[in-house]
Coordinates of C-alpha atoms and ligand atoms in Angstrom, one line a residue:
M14 CA 134.1 97.3 103.7
S15 CA 137.9 96.6 103.8
I16 CA 138.9 99.9 102.2
L17 CA 136.7 101.8 104.7
Q18 CA 138.1 99.8 107.5
T19 CA 141.6 100.9 106.6
E20 CA 140.7 104.5 105.8
D21 CA 138.2 105.2 108.5
P22 CA 138.1 102.5 111.2
E23 CA 135.8 104.6 113.4
I24 CA 133.0 104.9 110.9
S25 CA 133.6 101.3 109.7
K26 CA 133.1 100.0 113.2
L27 CA 129.9 101.9 113.6
I28 CA 128.5 100.7 110.3
N29 CA 129.3 97.1 111.3
A30 CA 127.7 97.6 114.7
E31 CA 124.5 98.9 113.0
L32 CA 124.6 95.9 110.7
A33 CA 124.8 93.6 113.6
R34 CA 121.9 95.4 115.3
Q35 CA 119.8 95.0 112.2
Q36 CA 120.7 91.4 111.9
D37 CA 120.2 90.4 115.5
G38 CA 117.0 92.2 116.3
L39 CA 113.4 92.4 115.2
E40 CA 113.1 95.6 113.2
M41 CA 109.4 96.5 113.6
I42 CA 109.2 100.2 112.8
P43 CA 106.6 100.2 110.0
S44 CA 108.4 102.8 107.9
E45 CA 111.6 100.8 107.8
N46 CA 112.8 98.0 105.6
F47 CA 115.9 96.2 104.3
T48 CA 117.0 97.1 100.7
S49 CA 118.6 94.5 98.5
R50 CA 122.4 94.4 98.0
A51 CA 121.8 95.6 94.4
V52 CA 120.1 98.7 95.7
M53 CA 122.9 99.4 98.1
E54 CA 125.5 98.8 95.4
A55 CA 123.9 101.5 93.2
M56 CA 123.7 103.8 96.3
G57 CA 127.4 103.3 96.8
S58 CA 128.4 104.0 93.2
V59 CA 130.3 106.6 91.3
L60 CA 127.0 108.3 90.4
T61 CA 127.4 110.2 93.6
N62 CA 130.2 112.2 92.0
K63 CA 128.1 113.9 89.3
Y64 CA 126.3 117.2 89.2
S65 CA 123.3 117.3 86.9
E66 CA 120.9 120.1 87.8
G67 CA 118.0 120.1 85.4
Y68 CA 116.3 117.2 83.7
P69 CA 117.3 114.6 81.0
G70 CA 118.2 116.4 77.8
A71 CA 118.2 119.8 79.6
R72 CA 121.0 120.0 82.1
Y73 CA 123.0 122.9 83.4
Y74 CA 126.2 120.7 83.5
G75 CA 128.0 118.8 80.8
G76 CA 128.9 115.1 81.0
N77 CA 125.4 113.9 81.7
K78 CA 125.0 111.4 78.9
F79 CA 124.8 108.4 81.2
I80 CA 123.0 110.2 84.0
D81 CA 120.3 111.1 81.5
E82 CA 119.9 107.5 80.7
V83 CA 119.7 106.5 84.4
E84 CA 117.0 109.2 85.1
N85 CA 115.0 108.3 82.0
L86 CA 115.1 104.6 82.9
T87 CA 114.0 105.4 86.5
R88 CA 111.1 107.6 85.3
D89 CA 110.0 105.0 82.8
R90 CA 110.0 102.2 85.4
A91 CA 108.1 104.4 87.8
K92 CA 105.5 105.3 85.2
Q93 CA 105.1 101.7 84.1
L94 CA 104.9 100.3 87.7
F95 CA 102.3 102.8 89.0
G96 CA 100.5 103.4 85.7
V97 CA 101.0 107.1 85.6
A98 CA 101.8 109.6 82.9
H99 CA 104.7 111.5 84.5
A100 CA 107.2 110.8 87.3
N101 CA 109.6 113.1 89.0
V102 CA 112.2 110.9 90.6
Q103 CA 114.5 113.7 92.0
P104 CA 113.0 114.5 95.4
Y105 CA 115.6 113.9 98.1
S106 CA 113.0 112.5 100.4
G107 CA 109.3 112.7 101.3
S108 CA 109.2 116.0 103.0
P109 CA 110.9 117.9 100.2
A110 CA 108.6 116.1 97.7
N111 CA 105.6 117.3 99.6
L112 CA 107.0 120.8 99.9
A113 CA 107.5 120.8 96.1
I114 CA 103.8 119.8 95.7
Y115 CA 102.7 122.7 97.9
F116 CA 104.9 125.0 95.8
A117 CA 103.5 123.6 92.5
L118 CA 99.8 123.8 93.4
L119 CA 99.4 126.6 96.0
D120 CA 100.5 130.1 96.9
P121 CA 101.7 130.9 100.4
G122 CA 98.7 131.4 102.7
D123 CA 96.4 129.1 100.7
T124 CA 94.3 126.7 102.7
V125 CA 95.3 123.1 102.8
L126 CA 93.4 120.3 104.6
G127 CA 95.4 117.3 105.8
M128 CA 95.3 114.6 108.5
D129 CA 96.2 115.7 112.0
L130 CA 99.7 114.5 112.9
A131 CA 98.4 113.6 116.3
Q132 CA 95.8 111.3 114.8
G133 CA 98.1 109.5 112.2
G134 CA 99.0 112.2 109.6
H135 CA 102.4 113.5 108.8
L136 CA 104.4 116.6 109.7
T137 CA 104.1 117.9 106.1
H138 CA 100.3 117.5 106.1
G139 CA 99.8 120.7 108.0
Y140 CA 101.5 120.5 111.4
K141 CA 101.8 124.0 112.9
F142 CA 105.6 123.9 113.4
N143 CA 106.3 122.5 109.9
F144 CA 106.5 124.6 106.7
S145 CA 103.1 123.2 105.8
G146 CA 101.6 124.9 108.9
K147 CA 103.8 128.0 108.9
F148 CA 103.6 129.2 105.3
F149 CA 100.1 127.8 104.5
H150 CA 96.8 128.0 106.2
A151 CA 96.6 124.5 107.5
E152 CA 93.4 122.8 108.6
N153 CA 93.2 119.3 109.9
Y154 CA 90.9 116.3 109.9
G155 CA 91.1 113.4 112.2
V156 CA 89.5 110.0 112.9
D157 CA 86.3 109.3 114.7
Q158 CA 86.6 109.5 118.5
K159 CA 84.9 106.1 119.0
T160 CA 85.9 104.0 116.1
H161 CA 89.2 105.7 115.3
L162 CA 88.4 105.3 111.6
L163 CA 88.4 108.1 109.0
D164 CA 85.0 109.6 109.1
Y165 CA 84.4 110.7 105.5
D166 CA 81.2 112.6 106.4
A167 CA 83.1 114.7 109.0
I168 CA 85.9 115.3 106.5
R169 CA 83.4 116.5 103.9
E170 CA 81.8 118.9 106.4
K171 CA 85.2 120.2 107.4
A172 CA 86.2 120.7 103.7
K173 CA 83.0 122.5 103.1
A174 CA 83.6 124.8 106.1
V175 CA 87.3 125.6 105.4
K176 CA 87.2 125.4 101.5
P177 CA 90.8 124.1 101.0
K178 CA 92.6 124.6 97.8
M179 CA 94.3 121.2 98.4
I180 CA 93.4 118.2 100.4
I181 CA 96.1 115.7 101.4
C182 CA 95.1 112.1 102.1
G183 CA 97.6 109.5 103.4
A184 CA 98.9 108.6 106.8
T185 CA 101.8 107.4 108.9
A186 CA 99.8 105.7 111.7
Y187 CA 96.5 104.6 110.2
P188 CA 96.0 100.8 110.2
R189 CA 93.1 100.7 107.8
I190 CA 92.4 101.1 104.1
I191 CA 92.1 104.7 102.8
D192 CA 89.2 105.3 100.5
F193 CA 90.7 107.5 97.8
Q194 CA 87.5 107.6 95.8
K195 CA 85.7 109.2 98.7
F196 CA 88.5 111.7 99.1
R197 CA 88.1 112.5 95.4
A198 CA 84.4 113.1 95.7
I199 CA 85.1 115.5 98.7
A200 CA 87.8 117.3 96.7
D201 CA 85.4 117.8 93.8
E202 CA 82.6 119.0 96.0
V203 CA 84.8 121.9 97.2
G204 CA 87.0 122.4 94.1
A205 CA 90.2 121.3 95.7
Y206 CA 93.2 119.5 94.4
L207 CA 93.7 116.0 95.8
V208 CA 97.1 114.9 96.8
A209 CA 97.7 111.2 97.9
D210 CA 100.7 110.6 100.0
I211 CA 101.2 106.9 99.8
S212 CA 104.6 106.7 101.3
H213 CA 103.7 104.0 103.8
I214 CA 101.6 101.9 101.5
S215 CA 103.1 102.2 98.0
G216 CA 104.6 98.6 98.1
L217 CA 101.1 97.4 99.1
V218 CA 99.5 99.3 96.2
I219 CA 101.9 97.6 93.8
A220 CA 101.1 94.2 95.4
G221 CA 97.4 94.8 95.0
E222 CA 96.9 94.9 98.8
H223 CA 95.7 98.5 99.0
P224 CA 93.6 100.3 96.4
S225 CA 95.6 102.6 94.2
P226 CA 95.0 106.4 94.3
V227 CA 96.1 106.8 90.7
H228 CA 92.6 107.2 89.2
Y229 CA 91.5 109.6 91.9
A230 CA 94.4 111.9 93.0
D231 CA 95.7 114.9 91.0
V232 CA 99.2 114.2 92.4
V233 CA 100.6 111.1 94.1
M234 CA 103.7 111.2 96.3
T235 CA 105.6 108.2 97.7
T236 CA 108.8 107.8 99.5
T237 CA 110.9 104.9 98.1
H238 CA 112.3 103.4 101.3
K239 CA 109.3 102.0 103.1
T240 CA 107.1 99.1 101.8
L241 CA 108.5 99.9 98.4
R242 CA 111.9 98.7 99.7
G243 CA 114.2 101.0 97.9
P244 CA 116.8 103.5 99.0
R245 CA 115.8 106.7 100.9
G246 CA 114.2 109.0 98.4
A247 CA 110.8 110.0 97.0
M248 CA 108.9 110.3 93.7
I249 CA 106.1 112.6 92.6
L250 CA 103.7 110.8 90.3
L251 CA 101.1 112.4 88.0
P252 CA 98.2 110.2 86.8
K253 CA 97.3 110.0 83.2
V254 CA 94.9 112.9 82.5
A255 CA 92.3 110.6 81.0
D256 CA 92.4 108.5 84.1
R257 CA 91.3 111.3 86.4
Y258 CA 87.6 110.9 86.1
H259 CA 87.0 114.4 87.5
D260 CA 89.0 115.9 84.6
Q261 CA 85.9 116.2 82.6
Y262 CA 84.6 118.9 84.9
H263 CA 87.5 120.1 87.0
P264 CA 89.0 123.0 85.1
K265 CA 92.0 123.4 87.4
T266 CA 93.5 120.1 86.3
K267 CA 93.9 121.4 82.8
R268 CA 97.0 123.2 84.1
D269 CA 100.3 121.5 83.2
L270 CA 100.8 119.8 86.5
A271 CA 103.9 118.0 85.2
G272 CA 105.6 121.3 84.4
L273 CA 104.5 122.8 87.7
V274 CA 105.9 119.9 89.7
D275 CA 109.2 119.7 87.8
A276 CA 109.7 123.4 88.2
A277 CA 108.9 123.2 91.9
I278 CA 111.6 120.6 92.4
M279 CA 114.2 122.3 90.3
P280 CA 114.8 125.3 90.4
G281 CA 112.1 125.8 93.0
L282 CA 113.5 123.7 95.8
Q283 CA 116.4 121.5 95.0
G284 CA 119.7 121.8 93.1
G285 CA 121.5 118.8 91.7
P286 CA 119.7 115.5 92.0
H287 CA 121.3 112.7 93.9
N288 CA 122.1 110.4 91.0
H289 CA 123.3 107.5 93.0
Q290 CA 119.9 107.6 94.8
T291 CA 118.0 107.8 91.5
A292 CA 119.9 104.7 90.2
A293 CA 119.1 102.9 93.4
I294 CA 115.4 103.8 93.0
A295 CA 115.5 102.4 89.5
V296 CA 116.9 99.1 90.9
A297 CA 114.2 99.0 93.5
L298 CA 111.5 99.7 90.9
K299 CA 112.8 96.8 88.8
E300 CA 112.6 94.5 91.8
A301 CA 109.1 95.8 92.6
A302 CA 107.9 94.8 89.1
T303 CA 108.5 91.1 89.8
P304 CA 106.0 88.5 90.9
E305 CA 108.2 87.9 94.0
F306 CA 107.5 91.5 95.1
K307 CA 103.8 90.9 94.9
T308 CA 104.2 87.8 97.1
Y309 CA 106.2 89.9 99.6
G310 CA 103.5 92.6 99.6
K311 CA 100.8 90.1 100.3
Q312 CA 102.8 88.5 103.0
I313 CA 103.3 91.9 104.8
V314 CA 99.6 92.1 105.2
K315 CA 99.1 88.5 106.2
N316 CA 101.9 88.9 108.8
A317 CA 100.4 92.1 110.2
K318 CA 97.0 90.5 110.5
K319 CA 98.4 87.5 112.2
L320 CA 100.4 89.7 114.6
A321 CA 97.3 91.7 115.4
E322 CA 95.2 88.6 116.0
T323 CA 97.9 87.2 118.3
L324 CA 98.2 90.5 120.3
V325 CA 94.4 90.8 120.7
A326 CA 94.3 87.2 121.9
E327 CA 96.9 88.2 124.5
G328 CA 94.5 90.9 125.7
I329 CA 96.4 93.8 124.2
T330 CA 94.5 96.9 123.0
L331 CA 94.9 97.8 119.4
I332 CA 93.6 101.0 117.8
T333 CA 90.7 100.0 115.6
G334 CA 91.1 96.4 116.9
G335 CA 93.4 95.2 114.2
T336 CA 94.9 96.1 110.8
D337 CA 94.2 96.0 107.1
N338 CA 97.8 97.0 106.1
H339 CA 101.4 96.8 107.3
L340 CA 101.1 98.5 110.6
I341 CA 99.6 98.2 114.1
L342 CA 98.9 101.0 116.5
M343 CA 98.9 99.7 120.1
D344 CA 97.5 101.5 123.2
V345 CA 99.9 100.4 126.0
S346 CA 98.2 102.5 128.7
P347 CA 95.9 99.6 129.9
L348 CA 99.2 97.8 130.7
G349 CA 100.2 100.6 133.0
L350 CA 103.0 101.7 130.6
T351 CA 103.7 104.7 128.5
G352 CA 104.7 104.4 124.9
S353 CA 108.2 105.6 125.7
Q354 CA 108.5 102.9 128.4
A355 CA 107.2 100.2 126.0
E356 CA 109.7 101.3 123.3
T357 CA 112.6 101.2 125.8
L358 CA 111.5 97.9 127.2
L359 CA 111.2 96.2 123.8
D360 CA 114.5 97.7 122.8
S361 CA 116.0 95.9 125.8
V362 CA 115.0 92.6 124.2
D363 CA 116.1 93.6 120.7
I364 CA 112.7 94.4 119.4
T365 CA 112.6 97.9 117.7
V366 CA 109.3 99.8 117.6
N367 CA 108.5 103.5 118.0
K368 CA 106.5 105.3 120.6
N369 CA 103.5 106.9 118.9
L370 CA 100.5 109.1 119.8
I371 CA 97.2 107.3 119.6
P372 CA 94.1 109.2 118.5
Y373 CA 92.8 111.6 121.1
D374 CA 95.9 110.9 123.2
P375 CA 95.9 112.7 126.6
R376 CA 99.7 112.3 126.7
K377 CA 102.5 114.2 124.9
P378 CA 104.3 113.2 121.7
M379 CA 107.6 112.4 123.5
D380 CA 105.9 110.1 125.9
P381 CA 102.6 109.1 124.3
S382 CA 100.2 106.3 125.1
G383 CA 101.0 104.1 122.2
I384 CA 103.6 102.3 120.1
R385 CA 103.6 101.7 116.4
L386 CA 104.8 98.5 114.9
G387 CA 104.8 96.9 111.5
T388 CA 105.8 93.9 109.4
P389 CA 107.6 95.1 106.2
A390 CA 111.2 94.5 107.4
L391 CA 110.5 91.2 109.0
T392 CA 108.6 90.1 105.9
T393 CA 111.7 91.0 103.8
R394 CA 113.6 88.7 106.1
G395 CA 111.2 85.8 105.3
F396 CA 109.0 85.9 108.4
T397 CA 105.6 84.2 107.9
E398 CA 102.5 83.8 110.0
D399 CA 103.9 81.2 112.4
D400 CA 106.8 83.5 113.2
M401 CA 104.4 86.4 113.8
V402 CA 102.6 84.3 116.4
A403 CA 106.0 83.9 118.2
V404 CA 106.7 87.6 117.8
G405 CA 103.3 88.6 119.1
K406 CA 103.5 86.3 122.1
T407 CA 107.0 87.6 122.9
I408 CA 105.9 91.3 122.7
A409 CA 102.9 90.6 124.9
A410 CA 104.9 88.7 127.5
V411 CA 107.4 91.6 127.8
L412 CA 104.9 94.3 128.0
K413 CA 102.9 92.4 130.6
A414 CA 105.9 91.7 132.8
P415 CA 108.3 94.6 132.4
D416 CA 110.2 93.9 135.7
N417 CA 110.5 90.1 135.3
E418 CA 114.1 89.3 134.4
T419 CA 113.2 85.7 133.5
V420 CA 110.5 86.9 131.0
L421 CA 113.0 89.4 129.5
S422 CA 115.7 86.8 129.1
V423 CA 113.2 84.3 127.5
A424 CA 112.2 87.0 125.1
R425 CA 115.8 87.7 124.1
M426 CA 116.2 84.0 123.4
A427 CA 113.0 84.0 121.3
V428 CA 114.3 86.9 119.3
E429 CA 117.7 85.1 118.7
K430 CA 115.9 82.0 117.6
L431 CA 113.7 84.0 115.1
T432 CA 116.6 86.0 113.7
D433 CA 118.8 82.9 113.4
A434 CA 116.1 81.2 111.4
H435 CA 115.8 84.2 109.0
P436 CA 119.3 85.5 108.4
L437 CA 119.8 89.0 107.0
Y438 CA 122.6 90.0 104.6
S439 CA 124.5 86.8 105.5
Ligands
DSN28 N1 108.9 109.4 109.5 C1 108.1 108.5 108.7 C2 107.4 107.5 109.5 O1 108.1 106.9 110.3 O2 106.3 107.2 109.3 C3 107.2 109.3 107.9 O3 107.9 110.2 107.1

């Protein structure tokens, strides 16, 4: 940091301030994590200087001898780790990756069926102000009004009614297991492609804590910076043809999906890949192939379950009553708070969460009824179940007494104790 300090003290100061914020607080946004120093070293490398439009062995620029090796290594690691036949590791992030999948499989105006953003989906799964809702005919499914669980019968009925060319499964705020096999059966019934967006859970899939979509989906997309714990980025993964059990009778999949996806990324959507990002993804994939990563993935879920149990014991309302994965969706309205107030309040004691709509929320996205919290980043820091009890009790105390300065200052001390016990980048 010393060169940066000399060259650009303003930015250097801000980076150091952000480092201190990450070190001194509880980072509980479920889509965030802390990468290793090795990943950050690759991100900050000379690979950022190189242009390499194209793919290994077929570039539009010279001088790509080493970049080709980097990208091939990254692709091989991705294929090995997820057990897939093809990996495109060039998407800049999750939204461009999903856009490329739309480009590869659909024509503008085709019907796509994805999870409603307001009920836990993603912008790119068919939100009306996103490309997915503007250039395609987007239909949504949601969760059951009472249980807040995915209702596969209702999804099947919806699919039969709207006849989508592509179904997207995957979520950003769903605390339970997603049944990819059931989605595959629905997709087959209506002759649709199935895309699994596993951005939130890909680290859990690797750790064996969530079923893999690889045998069921035609295309799998994951970002690389959430539970997978890499740099910002994304990958599009194509299962082995023989693994897609529907291949025997689904003629559409006989198309060269790998070629379509690669062409959709470049030249369809992107120019030169971010080679420093690709190398950092490779480093993260190597880390994710270790036994330690599996232990970490399992601990994420243990921590989330313990946190949920603690919050429920404190009388807090959780959507679906708990969690099977890394995240918790909390309804703060019974506490007389809005999600926005709860986010600000927790921020004031150095606990970072995000306001979030809950299913069938009567409130608006900028001030919804819920907050979303998760355990990946804390687990990376080494938090275990005992710590989660302390975290849960602190969160509950703050939310129940928002105006009590004594409670808030005790909470700040509890956060300090926890972060001191689990130092980050020290
Ligand atoms: N914005 C991400 C999340 O926080 O879940 C999804 O892309």
